[in-house]
XYZ file of C-alpha atoms in Angstrom:
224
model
C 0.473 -19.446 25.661
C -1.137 -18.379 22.265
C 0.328 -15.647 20.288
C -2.378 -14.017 18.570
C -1.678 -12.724 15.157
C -2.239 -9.276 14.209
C -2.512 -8.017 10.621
C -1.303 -5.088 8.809
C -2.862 -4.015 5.573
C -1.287 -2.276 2.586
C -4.460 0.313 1.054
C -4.286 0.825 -2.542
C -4.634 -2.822 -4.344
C -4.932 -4.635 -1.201
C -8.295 -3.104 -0.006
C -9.289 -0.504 -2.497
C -8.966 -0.775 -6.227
C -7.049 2.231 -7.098
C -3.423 0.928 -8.494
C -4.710 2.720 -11.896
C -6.026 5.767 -10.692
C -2.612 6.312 -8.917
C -0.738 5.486 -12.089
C -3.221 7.910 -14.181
C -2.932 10.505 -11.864
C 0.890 10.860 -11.612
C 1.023 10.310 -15.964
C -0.952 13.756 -15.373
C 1.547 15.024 -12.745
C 4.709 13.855 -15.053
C 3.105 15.213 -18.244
C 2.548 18.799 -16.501
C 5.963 18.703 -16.054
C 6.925 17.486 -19.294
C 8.611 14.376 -18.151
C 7.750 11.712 -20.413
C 7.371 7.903 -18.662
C 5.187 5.186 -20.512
C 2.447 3.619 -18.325
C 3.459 0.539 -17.097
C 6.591 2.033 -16.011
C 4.889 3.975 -13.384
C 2.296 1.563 -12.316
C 5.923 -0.878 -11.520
C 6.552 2.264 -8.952
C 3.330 2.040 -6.880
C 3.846 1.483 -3.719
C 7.653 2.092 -3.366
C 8.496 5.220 -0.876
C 8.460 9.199 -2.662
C 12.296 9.582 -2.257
C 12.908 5.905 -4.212
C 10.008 6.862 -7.082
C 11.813 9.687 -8.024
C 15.173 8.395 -7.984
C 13.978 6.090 -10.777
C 12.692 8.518 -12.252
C 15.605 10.314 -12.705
C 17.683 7.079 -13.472
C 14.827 6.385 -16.308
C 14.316 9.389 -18.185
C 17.235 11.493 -17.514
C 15.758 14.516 -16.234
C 16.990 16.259 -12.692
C 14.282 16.689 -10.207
C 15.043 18.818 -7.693
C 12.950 19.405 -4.376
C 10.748 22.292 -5.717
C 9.698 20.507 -8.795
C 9.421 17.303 -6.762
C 6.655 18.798 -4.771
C 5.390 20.084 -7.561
C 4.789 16.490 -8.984
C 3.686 15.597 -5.618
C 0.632 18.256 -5.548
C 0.091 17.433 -9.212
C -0.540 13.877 -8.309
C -2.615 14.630 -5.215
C -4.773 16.702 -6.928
C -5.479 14.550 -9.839
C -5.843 11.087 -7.534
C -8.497 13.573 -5.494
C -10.419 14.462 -8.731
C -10.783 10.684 -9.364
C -12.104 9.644 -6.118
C -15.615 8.740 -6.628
C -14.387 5.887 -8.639
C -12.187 4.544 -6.205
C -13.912 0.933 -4.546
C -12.871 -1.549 -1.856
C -11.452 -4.673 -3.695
C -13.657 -8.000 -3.151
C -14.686 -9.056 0.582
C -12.105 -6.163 1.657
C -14.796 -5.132 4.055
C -16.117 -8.260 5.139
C -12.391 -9.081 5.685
C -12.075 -6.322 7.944
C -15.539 -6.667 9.698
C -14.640 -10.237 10.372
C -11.300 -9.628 12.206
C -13.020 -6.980 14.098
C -16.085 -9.794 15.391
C -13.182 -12.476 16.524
C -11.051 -9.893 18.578
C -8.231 -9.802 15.841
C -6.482 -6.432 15.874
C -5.282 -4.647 12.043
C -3.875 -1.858 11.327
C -3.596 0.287 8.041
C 0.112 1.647 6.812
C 0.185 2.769 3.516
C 3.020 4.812 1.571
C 0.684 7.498 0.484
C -0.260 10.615 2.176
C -2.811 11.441 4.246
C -4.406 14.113 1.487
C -4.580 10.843 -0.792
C -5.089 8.013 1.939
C -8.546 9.946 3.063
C -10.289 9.311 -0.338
C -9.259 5.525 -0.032
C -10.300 4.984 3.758
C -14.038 7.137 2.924
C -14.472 4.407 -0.035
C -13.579 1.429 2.422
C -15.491 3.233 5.159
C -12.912 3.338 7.383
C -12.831 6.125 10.196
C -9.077 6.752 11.098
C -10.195 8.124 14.453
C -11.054 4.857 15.457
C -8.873 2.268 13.534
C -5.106 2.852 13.572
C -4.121 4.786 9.898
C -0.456 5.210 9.496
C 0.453 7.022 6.474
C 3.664 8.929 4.846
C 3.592 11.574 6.399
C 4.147 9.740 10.161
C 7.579 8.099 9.124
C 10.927 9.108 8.423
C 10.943 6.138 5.048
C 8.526 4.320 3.174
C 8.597 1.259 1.442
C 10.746 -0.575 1.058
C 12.198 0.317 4.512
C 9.807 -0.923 7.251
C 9.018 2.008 8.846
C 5.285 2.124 8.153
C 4.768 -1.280 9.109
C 6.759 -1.054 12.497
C 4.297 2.051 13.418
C 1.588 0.355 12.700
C 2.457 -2.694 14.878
C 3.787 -0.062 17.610
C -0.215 1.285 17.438
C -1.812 -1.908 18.313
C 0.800 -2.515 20.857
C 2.132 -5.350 19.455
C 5.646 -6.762 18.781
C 6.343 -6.391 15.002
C 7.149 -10.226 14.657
C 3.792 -11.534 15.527
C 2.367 -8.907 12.307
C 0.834 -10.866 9.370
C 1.865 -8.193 6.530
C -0.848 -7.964 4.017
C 0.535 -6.264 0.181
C 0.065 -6.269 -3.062
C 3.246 -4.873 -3.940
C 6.836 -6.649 -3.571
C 7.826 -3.214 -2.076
C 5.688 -4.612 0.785
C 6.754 -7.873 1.046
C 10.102 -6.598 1.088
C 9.397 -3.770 3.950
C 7.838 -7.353 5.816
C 11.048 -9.167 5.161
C 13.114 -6.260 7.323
C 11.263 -6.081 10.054
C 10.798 -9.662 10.869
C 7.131 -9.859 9.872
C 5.452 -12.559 7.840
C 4.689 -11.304 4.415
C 1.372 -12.379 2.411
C 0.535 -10.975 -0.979
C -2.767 -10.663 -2.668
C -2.689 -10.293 -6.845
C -5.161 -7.709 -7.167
C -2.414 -5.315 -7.366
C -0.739 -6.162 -10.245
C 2.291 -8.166 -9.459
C 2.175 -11.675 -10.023
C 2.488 -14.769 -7.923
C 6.168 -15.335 -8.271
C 6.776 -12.041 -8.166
C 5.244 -11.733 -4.987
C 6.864 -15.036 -3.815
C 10.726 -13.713 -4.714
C 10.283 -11.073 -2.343
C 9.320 -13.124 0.468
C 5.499 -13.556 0.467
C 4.211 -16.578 2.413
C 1.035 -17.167 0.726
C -0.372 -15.315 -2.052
C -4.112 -14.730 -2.942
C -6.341 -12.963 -5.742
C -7.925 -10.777 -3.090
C -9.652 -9.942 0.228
C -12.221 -12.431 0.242
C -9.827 -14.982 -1.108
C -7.525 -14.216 2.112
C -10.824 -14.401 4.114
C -11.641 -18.237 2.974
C -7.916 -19.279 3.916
C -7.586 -17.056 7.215
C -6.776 -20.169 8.887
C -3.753 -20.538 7.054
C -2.610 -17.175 8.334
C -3.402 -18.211 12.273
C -7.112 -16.753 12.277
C -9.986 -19.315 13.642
C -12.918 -18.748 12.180
């Protein structure tokens, strides 16, 4: 008997381009609140769970973040990310990707750390409808990244046992949240991280981005 893969797909950096516009919008969240974080040290956060991104934030720059001012940040960030929406787009052959598992019969999923407020501005630049293709998001988990929550969810939503997923990231927060629930971790560059990066934390193949995955699907159990 064939076991039919399905695939779960990271959002931000593995189907839409908005790793930056995250980063950008929490410098503007941080700044409001006088915390003061270079750049590249939160774009190394994206993708990691709320509760872990602050707890390095704390560790980094000294300064106690309690729950109020936490969801201050977190409102901050939403409603900068929001402002910058019209420049979010889908990565290369992110659609076609998508349209193509759809024609073979190939179920996906979508289970990204970020909230639904945020998530919607991604999925309406992908033209994705989450009342037709599974969306799981923050706000339907007890942990994020790098626990496997979101993932396991996702899987649960297609009906499907977790260890037949294909994990799709651009994050090592992904690949790791693959690694603990027994799902096969591949990681796409367009994200940031690099190769071996990728590869340390478990990725099984690693591609620049959707339509790169597309022309090596077969490697990943897809026929096309």
């Amino acid at each position: 008997m064939r076991i039919e893969p399905v695939f779960l797909f990271d959002l931000d950096g593995t189907l839409v381009d908005s790793v930056y516009q995250h980063v950008l919008a929490w410098k503007e969240a941080l700044d409001a609140e006088g915390i003061d974080i270079s750049v590249w040290r939160i774009h190394r956060k994206i993708g990691m769970s709320g509760g872990l991104f602050t707890n390095q934030l704390v560790r980094e720059t000294g300064v106690p973040i309690d729950e109020e001012r936490g969801e201050r940040l977190r409102r901050g960030h939403a409603r900068a990310y929001q402002r910058m929406g019209d420049r979010i787009r889908p990565l290369p052959g992110a659609r076609d990707l998508l349209a193509w598992l759809t024609s073979v019969g190939i179920s996906w999923a979508i289970a990204t750390s970020g909230r639904f407020e945020t998530a919607t501005v991604n999925l309406k630049a992908l033209g994705v409808d989450p009342d037709k293709v599974p969306v799981v998001t923050r706000d339907q988990v007890k942990y994020a990244k790098p626990d496997p929550d979101l993932f396991i969810a996702a899987a649960e939503r297609l009906g499907a046992p977790i260890e037949t997923a294909v994990v799709v990231g651009d994050s090592i927060w992904d690949m790791l949240a693959a690694a603990r629930c027994r799902a096969l971790g591949v990681g796409l560059l367009c994200g940031g991280y690099g190769a071996e990066e990728l590869q340390k934390a478990t990725a099984f193949r690693v591609y620049e981005d959707p339509a790169d995955l597309l022309a090596h699907i077969d490697e990943l159990g897809g026929r096309r």
